[in-house]
Amino acid sequence: MSDKTGAVTPENTTSALSHLAFCALAALGLARQDGVAGTPYAENLFLIRWH
């Protein structure tokens, strides 16, 4: 995130959500490689439990 002031703006919100989505997809990709999330149901469960 480029703005470190903590102001709640649409740009900051979008940036934070984009970063969260990227991290979730990266974690899911690693889970797939490890064989943890091999089915759509397992992927959904992984993402629900991921934090």
PDB file of C-alpha atoms in Angstrom:
ATOM      1  CA  MET A   1       0.000   0.000   0.000  1.00  0.00           C
ATOM      2  CA  SER A   2       1.411   3.323  -0.988  1.00  0.00           C
ATOM      3  CA  ASP A   3      -0.459   5.590   1.468  1.00  0.00           C
ATOM      4  CA  LYS A   4       0.747   4.972   5.022  1.00  0.00           C
ATOM      5  CA  THR A   5      -1.362   7.728   6.623  1.00  0.00           C
ATOM      6  CA  GLY A   6      -4.141   5.341   7.582  1.00  0.00           C
ATOM      7  CA  ALA A   7      -6.786   7.426   5.837  1.00  0.00           C
ATOM      8  CA  VAL A   8      -9.748   5.389   4.710  1.00  0.00           C
ATOM      9  CA  THR A   9     -10.080   6.132   1.027  1.00  0.00           C
ATOM     10  CA  PRO A  10     -11.439   4.025  -1.825  1.00  0.00           C
ATOM     11  CA  GLU A  11      -7.895   3.679  -3.162  1.00  0.00           C
ATOM     12  CA  ASN A  12      -6.546   2.390   0.174  1.00  0.00           C
ATOM     13  CA  THR A  13      -9.460  -0.007   0.560  1.00  0.00           C
ATOM     14  CA  THR A  14      -8.981  -1.354  -2.954  1.00  0.00           C
ATOM     15  CA  SER A  15      -5.248  -1.720  -2.404  1.00  0.00           C
ATOM     16  CA  ALA A  16      -5.741  -3.573   0.881  1.00  0.00           C
ATOM     17  CA  LEU A  17      -8.346  -5.922  -0.603  1.00  0.00           C
ATOM     18  CA  SER A  18      -6.151  -6.565  -3.641  1.00  0.00           C
ATOM     19  CA  HIS A  19      -3.243  -7.439  -1.361  1.00  0.00           C
ATOM     20  CA  LEU A  20      -5.438  -9.774   0.691  1.00  0.00           C
ATOM     21  CA  ALA A  21      -6.695 -11.529  -2.445  1.00  0.00           C
ATOM     22  CA  PHE A  22      -3.140 -11.920  -3.772  1.00  0.00           C
ATOM     23  CA  CYS A  23      -1.961 -13.436  -0.478  1.00  0.00           C
ATOM     24  CA  ALA A  24      -4.928 -15.821  -0.368  1.00  0.00           C
ATOM     25  CA  LEU A  25      -4.263 -16.987  -3.927  1.00  0.00           C
ATOM     26  CA  ALA A  26      -0.551 -17.446  -3.194  1.00  0.00           C
ATOM     27  CA  ALA A  27      -1.400 -19.518  -0.100  1.00  0.00           C
ATOM     28  CA  LEU A  28      -3.897 -21.554  -2.115  1.00  0.00           C
ATOM     29  CA  GLY A  29      -1.285 -22.203  -4.790  1.00  0.00           C
ATOM     30  CA  LEU A  30       1.133 -23.509  -2.162  1.00  0.00           C
ATOM     31  CA  ALA A  31      -1.620 -25.659  -0.654  1.00  0.00           C
ATOM     32  CA  ARG A  32      -2.292 -27.149  -4.089  1.00  0.00           C
ATOM     33  CA  GLN A  33       1.409 -27.979  -4.502  1.00  0.00           C
ATOM     34  CA  ASP A  34       1.434 -29.634  -1.079  1.00  0.00           C
ATOM     35  CA  GLY A  35      -1.642 -31.669  -1.990  1.00  0.00           C
ATOM     36  CA  VAL A  36      -3.767 -30.074   0.731  1.00  0.00           C
ATOM     37  CA  ALA A  37      -6.323 -28.560  -1.652  1.00  0.00           C
ATOM     38  CA  GLY A  38      -6.917 -31.005  -4.460  1.00  0.00           C
ATOM     39  CA  THR A  39     -10.637 -30.543  -5.042  1.00  0.00           C
ATOM     40  CA  PRO A  40     -12.846 -27.461  -5.336  1.00  0.00           C
ATOM     41  CA  TYR A  41     -14.409 -28.334  -1.964  1.00  0.00           C
ATOM     42  CA  ALA A  42     -10.969 -28.605  -0.335  1.00  0.00           C
ATOM     43  CA  GLU A  43      -9.922 -25.293  -1.912  1.00  0.00           C
ATOM     44  CA  ASN A  44     -13.015 -23.579  -0.540  1.00  0.00           C
ATOM     45  CA  LEU A  45     -12.445 -25.054   2.919  1.00  0.00           C
ATOM     46  CA  PHE A  46      -8.791 -24.014   2.839  1.00  0.00           C
ATOM     47  CA  LEU A  47      -9.674 -20.417   1.967  1.00  0.00           C
ATOM     48  CA  ILE A  48     -12.381 -20.266   4.635  1.00  0.00           C
ATOM     49  CA  ARG A  49      -9.922 -21.462   7.290  1.00  0.00           C
ATOM     50  CA  TRP A  50      -6.961 -19.452   5.993  1.00  0.00           C
ATOM     51  CA  HIS A  51      -5.927 -16.444   8.046  1.00  0.00           C
TER      52      HIS A  51
END
